[in-house]
Tab-separated table of C-alpha atoms and ligand atoms in Angstrom:
chain	number	residue	atom	x	y	z
A	805	MET	CA	-47.539	66.663	15.490
A	806	ARG	CA	-45.109	68.927	13.772
A	807	VAL	CA	-42.241	66.526	12.687
A	808	LEU	CA	-38.860	67.559	11.071
A	809	VAL	CA	-37.347	64.813	8.882
A	810	GLY	CA	-33.601	65.183	8.167
A	811	GLY	CA	-32.795	63.288	4.908
A	812	GLY	CA	-36.541	63.178	4.183
A	813	THR	CA	-36.089	63.331	0.443
A	814	GLY	CA	-34.943	59.861	0.250
A	815	PHE	CA	-36.346	56.414	-0.315
A	816	ILE	CA	-37.439	55.814	3.469
A	817	GLY	CA	-38.033	59.592	4.118
A	818	THR	CA	-40.499	59.724	1.395
A	819	ALA	CA	-42.483	56.664	2.671
A	820	LEU	CA	-42.296	58.192	6.189
A	821	SER	CA	-43.441	61.529	5.093
A	822	GLN	CA	-46.328	60.123	3.214
A	823	LEU	CA	-47.475	57.956	6.199
A	824	LEU	CA	-47.125	60.805	8.609
A	825	ASN	CA	-49.256	63.158	6.187
A	826	ALA	CA	-51.753	60.437	5.963
A	827	ARG	CA	-52.231	60.337	9.687
A	828	GLY	CA	-52.565	64.045	9.920
A	829	HIS	CA	-49.241	65.050	10.949
A	830	GLU	CA	-47.200	68.134	9.528
A	831	VAL	CA	-43.896	67.468	8.072
A	832	THR	CA	-40.871	69.718	7.164
A	833	LEU	CA	-37.977	68.078	5.527
A	834	VAL	CA	-34.349	69.025	6.036
A	835	SER	CA	-32.177	68.754	2.977
A	836	ARG	CA	-28.844	69.999	1.490
A	837	GLN	CA	-31.032	71.474	-1.276
A	838	PRO	CA	-33.713	74.140	-0.761
A	839	GLY	CA	-37.263	73.430	-1.962
A	840	PRO	CA	-40.853	73.710	-1.121
A	841	GLY	CA	-41.713	72.204	2.303
A	842	ARG	CA	-38.068	72.040	3.019
A	843	ILE	CA	-35.294	73.733	5.129
A	844	THR	CA	-31.657	73.236	4.484
A	845	TRP	CA	-29.011	72.043	7.006
A	846	ASP	CA	-27.395	75.432	6.603
A	847	GLU	CA	-30.644	77.237	7.505
A	848	LEU	CA	-31.021	74.842	10.473
A	849	ALA	CA	-27.581	75.638	11.875
A	850	ALA	CA	-27.896	79.382	11.150
A	851	SER	CA	-31.508	79.634	12.618
A	852	GLY	CA	-31.845	76.674	14.876
A	853	LEU	CA	-34.634	74.208	15.015
A	854	PRO	CA	-38.149	75.482	13.754
A	855	SER	CA	-40.906	74.981	16.091
A	856	CYS	CA	-41.614	71.249	16.110
A	857	ASP	CA	-42.723	68.301	18.199
A	858	ALA	CA	-40.409	65.865	16.954
A	859	ALA	CA	-37.325	65.224	14.893
A	860	VAL	CA	-36.287	62.251	12.761
A	861	ASN	CA	-33.037	61.893	11.060
A	862	LEU	CA	-32.542	59.791	8.062
A	863	ALA	CA	-29.828	61.710	6.362
A	864	GLY	CA	-26.803	59.760	5.318
A	865	GLU	CA	-24.383	58.380	2.565
A	866	ASN	CA	-25.389	55.206	0.756
A	867	ILE	CA	-22.307	53.207	1.765
A	868	LEU	CA	-22.974	50.431	-0.570
A	869	ASN	CA	-23.037	52.647	-3.654
A	870	PRO	CA	-20.731	50.694	-6.123
A	871	LEU	CA	-20.073	53.969	-8.106
A	872	ARG	CA	-18.226	55.424	-5.078
A	873	ARG	CA	-14.757	53.796	-4.303
A	874	TRP	CA	-14.432	53.079	-0.498
A	875	ASN	CA	-11.375	55.248	-0.169
A	876	GLU	CA	-10.176	57.302	2.636
A	877	THR	CA	-12.179	60.459	1.439
A	878	PHE	CA	-15.477	58.431	1.405
A	879	GLN	CA	-14.618	57.125	4.863
A	880	LYS	CA	-14.013	60.472	6.194
A	881	GLU	CA	-17.322	61.854	4.784
A	882	GLN	CA	-19.233	59.659	6.998
A	883	PRO	CA	-18.058	61.166	10.428
A	884	LEU	CA	-18.399	64.344	8.746
A	885	SER	CA	-22.144	63.958	8.181
A	886	LEU	CA	-22.402	62.701	11.672
A	887	ALA	CA	-21.017	66.065	12.811
A	888	LEU	CA	-24.175	67.492	12.030
A	889	GLN	CA	-26.010	65.558	14.800
A	890	PRO	CA	-24.862	67.470	18.003
A	891	GLU	CA	-25.551	70.745	16.346
A	892	PHE	CA	-28.862	69.702	15.059
A	893	LEU	CA	-29.946	67.826	18.156
A	894	GLN	CA	-28.211	69.508	21.002
A	895	GLY	CA	-27.017	73.198	19.956
A	896	ARG	CA	-30.236	74.663	19.652
A	897	ASN	CA	-32.307	72.476	22.099
A	898	THR	CA	-32.643	75.016	24.998
A	899	SER	CA	-35.665	77.285	24.613
A	900	GLY	CA	-38.089	79.095	22.369
A	901	PRO	CA	-38.568	77.881	18.785
A	902	GLY	CA	-35.420	76.199	18.799
A	903	LYS	CA	-36.659	73.538	21.165
A	904	VAL	CA	-38.244	70.357	20.300
A	905	GLN	CA	-41.464	70.926	21.891
A	906	GLY	CA	-44.640	69.031	22.919
A	907	GLU	CA	-44.257	65.274	22.653
A	908	ASN	CA	-40.554	65.769	22.996
A	909	ILE	CA	-39.069	62.969	20.890
A	910	GLN	CA	-36.010	62.874	18.861
A	911	MET	CA	-35.460	59.769	16.817
A	912	ALA	CA	-32.680	58.511	14.636
A	913	LEU	CA	-32.210	55.888	12.068
A	914	SER	CA	-28.657	55.081	11.621
A	915	PRO	CA	-27.121	57.289	8.719
A	916	ASN	CA	-24.567	54.702	8.219
A	917	GLY	CA	-27.489	52.200	7.928
A	918	GLU	CA	-26.427	51.027	4.499
A	919	ILE	CA	-24.131	49.141	6.853
A	920	LEU	CA	-27.139	47.901	8.744
A	921	ARG	CA	-28.959	47.566	5.390
A	922	ALA	CA	-26.439	44.908	4.268
A	923	LYS	CA	-26.597	43.053	7.605
A	924	GLY	CA	-27.014	45.199	10.756
A	925	ALA	CA	-23.473	46.038	11.216
A	926	TYR	CA	-23.793	46.819	14.895
A	927	TYR	CA	-24.046	43.116	15.575
A	928	GLN	CA	-21.010	40.671	14.901
A	929	PRO	CA	-21.651	38.517	11.654
A	930	SER	CA	-22.541	35.001	12.759
A	931	LEU	CA	-24.238	31.944	11.258
A	932	THR	CA	-25.540	30.855	14.534
A	933	ALA	CA	-25.981	33.723	17.151
A	934	GLU	CA	-29.302	35.533	17.626
A	935	TYR	CA	-29.236	39.301	18.313
A	936	ASP	CA	-31.913	41.480	20.058
A	937	GLU	CA	-31.577	45.126	20.916
A	938	ASP	CA	-29.782	44.197	24.308
A	939	SER	CA	-27.118	42.114	22.490
A	940	PRO	CA	-23.617	43.450	22.500
A	941	GLY	CA	-22.053	44.834	19.365
A	942	GLY	CA	-20.779	48.028	17.910
A	943	ASP	CA	-17.046	47.443	18.588
A	944	PHE	CA	-15.589	44.977	16.160
A	945	ASP	CA	-14.737	46.818	12.891
A	946	PHE	CA	-14.801	50.293	11.160
A	947	PHE	CA	-18.491	50.096	10.409
A	948	SER	CA	-19.717	48.811	13.725
A	949	ASN	CA	-17.688	51.497	15.553
A	950	LEU	CA	-19.325	54.127	13.112
A	951	VAL	CA	-22.644	52.938	14.228
A	952	THR	CA	-21.635	53.457	17.834
A	953	LYS	CA	-20.284	56.887	17.411
A	954	TRP	CA	-23.348	57.831	15.475
A	955	GLU	CA	-25.569	56.493	18.146
A	956	ALA	CA	-23.503	58.381	20.777
A	957	ALA	CA	-23.794	61.452	18.836
A	958	ALA	CA	-27.570	61.313	18.647
A	959	ARG	CA	-27.926	60.858	22.268
A	960	LEU	CA	-28.635	63.788	24.457
A	961	PRO	CA	-27.046	63.165	27.865
A	962	GLY	CA	-29.290	64.542	30.708
A	963	ASP	CA	-31.823	65.724	28.560
A	964	SER	CA	-35.487	64.716	29.208
A	965	THR	CA	-36.325	64.470	25.608
A	966	ARG	CA	-37.714	61.014	24.598
A	967	GLN	CA	-35.249	59.371	22.316
A	968	VAL	CA	-35.353	56.369	20.037
A	969	VAL	CA	-32.646	54.775	17.829
A	970	VAL	CA	-33.970	52.451	15.144
A	971	ARG	CA	-31.278	49.987	13.782
A	972	SER	CA	-32.623	49.010	10.416
A	973	GLY	CA	-32.270	45.985	8.285
A	974	VAL	CA	-32.185	45.877	4.465
A	975	VAL	CA	-35.202	48.048	3.496
A	976	LEU	CA	-37.340	46.374	0.798
A	977	GLY	CA	-39.708	48.506	-1.192
A	978	ARG	CA	-40.648	49.660	-4.564
A	979	GLY	CA	-38.733	52.401	-6.227
A	980	GLY	CA	-35.583	52.245	-4.259
A	981	GLY	CA	-33.252	50.617	-1.833
A	982	ALA	CA	-31.640	47.231	-2.330
A	983	ILE	CA	-34.639	45.779	-4.454
A	984	GLY	CA	-34.093	48.566	-7.018
A	985	HIS	CA	-30.657	47.070	-7.820
A	986	MET	CA	-31.813	43.456	-7.826
A	987	LEU	CA	-34.925	43.557	-10.045
A	988	LEU	CA	-33.375	43.609	-13.414
A	989	PRO	CA	-31.065	40.540	-12.971
A	990	PHE	CA	-33.680	38.759	-11.198
A	991	ARG	CA	-36.360	39.350	-13.942
A	992	LEU	CA	-33.688	38.148	-16.506
A	993	GLY	CA	-33.584	35.098	-14.430
A	994	LEU	CA	-29.900	35.851	-13.629
A	995	GLY	CA	-30.375	36.364	-9.870
A	996	GLY	CA	-29.277	34.174	-7.038
A	997	PRO	CA	-27.674	33.959	-3.733
A	998	ILE	CA	-24.623	35.871	-2.961
A	999	GLY	CA	-21.440	34.014	-1.941
A	1000	SER	CA	-22.479	30.709	0.169
A	1001	GLY	CA	-26.080	32.061	0.632
A	1002	HIS	CA	-26.076	30.659	4.140
A	1003	GLN	CA	-25.500	34.223	5.803
A	1004	PHE	CA	-28.477	35.754	7.340
A	1005	PHE	CA	-30.312	38.606	5.598
A	1006	PRO	CA	-32.133	40.977	8.047
A	1007	TRP	CA	-34.698	42.648	5.983
A	1008	ILE	CA	-37.827	44.852	6.618
A	1009	HIS	CA	-40.656	46.039	4.205
A	1010	ILE	CA	-40.526	49.783	3.826
A	1011	GLY	CA	-44.109	50.096	5.008
A	1012	ASP	CA	-43.152	48.432	8.239
A	1013	LEU	CA	-40.114	50.652	8.689
A	1014	ALA	CA	-42.169	53.953	8.097
A	1015	GLY	CA	-44.711	52.159	10.453
A	1016	ILE	CA	-42.217	51.540	13.300
A	1017	LEU	CA	-40.861	55.031	13.076
A	1018	THR	CA	-44.492	56.511	13.010
A	1019	HIS	CA	-45.480	54.059	16.139
A	1020	ALA	CA	-42.379	55.430	17.995
A	1021	LEU	CA	-43.306	59.107	17.253
A	1022	GLU	CA	-46.852	58.605	18.286
A	1023	ALA	CA	-46.615	56.194	21.358
A	1024	ASN	CA	-45.073	57.913	24.425
A	1025	HIS	CA	-43.948	54.903	26.126
A	1026	VAL	CA	-41.520	53.852	23.346
A	1027	HIS	CA	-37.898	54.879	23.941
A	1028	GLY	CA	-34.293	53.500	23.401
A	1029	VAL	CA	-33.133	50.989	20.723
A	1030	LEU	CA	-35.560	49.298	18.376
A	1031	ASN	CA	-34.449	46.682	15.702
A	1032	GLY	CA	-36.050	47.726	12.594
A	1033	VAL	CA	-36.221	44.175	11.085
A	1034	ALA	CA	-39.128	41.900	10.179
A	1035	PRO	CA	-39.962	39.186	12.942
A	1036	SER	CA	-39.214	36.366	10.474
A	1037	SER	CA	-35.374	35.887	9.767
A	1038	ALA	CA	-34.189	34.619	6.309
A	1039	THR	CA	-30.936	33.507	4.909
A	1040	ASN	CA	-29.495	35.132	1.775
A	1041	ALA	CA	-30.209	32.127	-0.295
A	1042	GLU	CA	-33.920	31.981	1.009
A	1043	PHE	CA	-34.305	35.633	0.017
A	1044	ALA	CA	-33.028	35.153	-3.378
A	1045	GLN	CA	-35.523	32.151	-3.743
A	1046	ALA	CA	-38.357	34.139	-2.422
A	1047	LEU	CA	-37.661	37.020	-4.769
A	1048	GLY	CA	-37.299	34.612	-7.710
A	1049	ALA	CA	-40.572	33.043	-6.685
A	1050	ALA	CA	-42.341	36.410	-6.348
A	1051	LEU	CA	-41.184	37.261	-9.982
A	1052	GLY	CA	-42.121	33.891	-11.264
A	1053	HIS	CA	-38.392	32.930	-12.012
A	1054	ARG	CA	-36.057	30.382	-10.475
A	1055	ALA	CA	-33.162	32.172	-8.849
A	1056	PHE	CA	-30.249	29.635	-8.717
A	1057	ILE	CA	-27.299	31.490	-10.327
A	1058	PRO	CA	-25.249	32.265	-7.353
A	1059	VAL	CA	-23.092	35.588	-7.258
A	1060	PRO	CA	-19.486	34.468	-6.399
A	1061	SER	CA	-17.839	36.059	-3.529
A	1062	THR	CA	-14.965	37.135	-5.829
A	1063	ILE	CA	-17.239	39.246	-7.897
A	1064	VAL	CA	-18.801	40.980	-5.051
A	1065	GLN	CA	-15.393	41.773	-3.572
A	1066	ALA	CA	-14.271	43.142	-7.089
A	1067	VAL	CA	-17.337	45.460	-7.171
A	1068	PHE	CA	-17.389	46.677	-3.595
A	1069	GLY	CA	-13.834	46.028	-2.238
A	1070	ARG	CA	-12.876	43.619	0.430
A	1071	GLU	CA	-14.176	45.732	3.352
A	1072	ARG	CA	-17.578	46.388	1.992
A	1073	ALA	CA	-18.142	43.064	0.455
A	1074	ILE	CA	-18.015	41.580	3.988
A	1075	MET	CA	-21.390	43.494	4.474
A	1076	LEU	CA	-23.060	41.444	1.798
A	1077	LEU	CA	-21.148	38.090	2.278
A	1078	GLU	CA	-21.753	37.728	6.029
A	1079	GLY	CA	-24.928	38.471	8.056
A	1080	GLN	CA	-26.670	38.555	11.332
A	1081	ASN	CA	-30.043	37.151	12.723
A	1082	VAL	CA	-31.555	40.110	14.158
A	1083	ILE	CA	-34.494	39.869	16.236
A	1084	PRO	CA	-37.121	42.867	16.906
A	1085	ARG	CA	-37.669	41.838	20.388
A	1086	ARG	CA	-38.112	45.324	21.884
A	1087	THR	CA	-40.085	46.425	18.811
A	1088	LEU	CA	-42.690	43.933	19.348
A	1089	ALA	CA	-42.711	44.373	23.101
A	1090	THR	CA	-43.601	48.004	22.505
A	1091	GLY	CA	-46.800	46.739	20.627
A	1092	TYR	CA	-45.925	47.514	16.961
A	1093	GLN	CA	-47.877	45.082	14.684
A	1094	TYR	CA	-46.164	44.407	11.417
A	1095	SER	CA	-48.065	44.642	8.154
A	1096	PHE	CA	-45.553	42.442	6.379
A	1097	PRO	CA	-43.962	39.879	8.910
A	1098	GLU	CA	-43.389	37.253	6.287
A	1099	LEU	CA	-40.841	37.656	3.467
A	1100	GLY	CA	-42.746	35.914	0.474
A	1101	ALA	CA	-45.803	38.119	1.045
A	1102	ALA	CA	-43.700	41.380	1.439
A	1103	LEU	CA	-41.868	40.734	-1.854
A	1104	LYS	CA	-45.100	39.789	-3.688
A	1105	GLU	CA	-46.593	43.223	-2.791
A	1106	ILE	CA	-43.367	44.933	-3.871
A	1107	VAL	CA	-43.076	43.388	-7.330
A	1108	ALA	CA	-46.849	43.230	-7.925
B	469	LIG	N1	-32.383	51.742	2.282
B	469	LIG	C1	-32.000	50.867	3.257
B	469	LIG	O1	-32.026	49.719	2.948
B	469	LIG	C2	-31.503	51.258	4.563
B	469	LIG	C3	-31.306	50.420	5.508
B	469	LIG	C4	-30.765	50.864	6.744
B	469	LIG	C5	-30.523	52.064	7.015
B	469	LIG	N2	-30.695	53.006	6.084
B	469	LIG	C6	-30.337	54.502	6.196
B	469	LIG	O2	-31.428	55.135	6.438
B	469	LIG	C7	-31.130	56.509	5.956
B	469	LIG	C8	-32.073	56.786	4.733
B	469	LIG	O3	-32.070	55.697	3.809
B	469	LIG	P1	-32.608	55.823	2.144
B	469	LIG	O4	-32.478	54.421	1.798
B	469	LIG	O5	-33.759	56.675	2.367
B	469	LIG	O6	-31.283	56.644	1.679
B	469	LIG	P2	-31.512	57.848	0.444
B	469	LIG	O7	-32.687	57.436	-0.385
B	469	LIG	O8	-30.098	57.756	-0.018
B	469	LIG	O9	-31.913	59.108	1.267
B	469	LIG	C9	-30.894	59.596	2.169
B	469	LIG	C10	-31.043	61.162	2.157
B	469	LIG	O10	-29.975	61.741	2.879
B	469	LIG	C11	-29.466	62.810	2.457
B	469	LIG	N3	-27.872	62.678	2.325
B	469	LIG	C12	-27.247	61.861	1.597
B	469	LIG	N4	-25.934	61.948	1.852
B	469	LIG	C13	-25.737	62.840	2.659
B	469	LIG	C14	-24.630	63.541	3.320
B	469	LIG	N5	-23.428	63.215	3.023
B	469	LIG	N6	-24.868	64.464	4.325
B	469	LIG	C15	-26.232	64.836	4.492
B	469	LIG	N7	-27.268	64.327	3.824
B	469	LIG	C16	-27.100	63.346	3.007
B	469	LIG	C17	-29.983	62.958	1.127
B	469	LIG	O11	-30.989	64.104	1.235
B	469	LIG	P3	-30.577	65.535	0.413
B	469	LIG	O12	-30.017	65.217	-0.856
B	469	LIG	O13	-31.977	66.130	0.232
B	469	LIG	O14	-29.708	66.272	1.296
B	469	LIG	C18	-30.837	61.761	0.746
B	469	LIG	O15	-32.088	61.944	0.221
B	469	LIG	C19	-29.769	56.490	5.383
B	469	LIG	O16	-28.957	57.008	6.549
B	469	LIG	C20	-29.466	55.090	5.113
B	469	LIG	O17	-28.117	54.824	5.355
B	469	LIG	C21	-31.144	52.703	4.790
């Protein structure tokens, strides 16, 4: 299969490209920067989609980047990057080389997934509710509305192209993502639960996220929304304990909510201080088999 991966230069895109290549697929990346094996978004807008069987979009800003202030400019940039979507997915989707051909699949991982990364912002934070792909959400704050807008932008009304949206949890893997920021304090024995630690922490091993995306590309029966989270849920305190155990340290120094608020600002801090129990019911029903269903084993593999 010839697969176009938008934002494929990043943490998840690299893992996905490696898996797709290993399974014999041909990958072209879409990036803001030109380079070998890539096309740029400008080239895409000017010339249309190159001939391909499937397109996956992973492009997006890291919303939890503490070095960027969560001001109006940053907020405005989010919908701006979403504006690429209709052009990318719809504008050229009519005939010839501009059409996604063959298997006819378009797939999207939320570009504001850093929201989801922190907690699956589509679903309302709760200490008790359980959310699967059919649960209501996407309408209670700025971030959840952004996810709704983005998912709508990726949808092609009336188009026969198979479409999948993966709502990802916090992606755990070597060399990037959330773990990249946590390893040093935990290795120094300074890590611990965030805030109360009771909030849920929807997580997934990067190998499984790449696996779910690949499964969705390869299996024709998969369509619609899939939750990209592990089948075993954990709270933030359980995650801190498991990461400490994987590193051979105790992780008991809590990070007070006031510090999280000072670093990220109040609005973004909510993403870390509150959480949701997200269940991958549809993902499992499509037949996907997890390589890392349990948190302890996933973390041991990552820090080994
Ligand atoms: N990591 C997680 O835990 C996690 C969880 C859930 C969802 N997600 C979402 O999944 C996607 C991929 O995540 P990742 O961890 O692989 O992120 P990443 O390493 O930051 O890669 C994202 C890629 O998107 C492109 N990009 C960044 N800002 C952009 C913008 N304003 N407009 C267009 N392209 C932009 C960049 O590619 P170029 O520089 O080559 O253009 C970058 O390599 C992101 O949308 C992220 O929000 C991540």
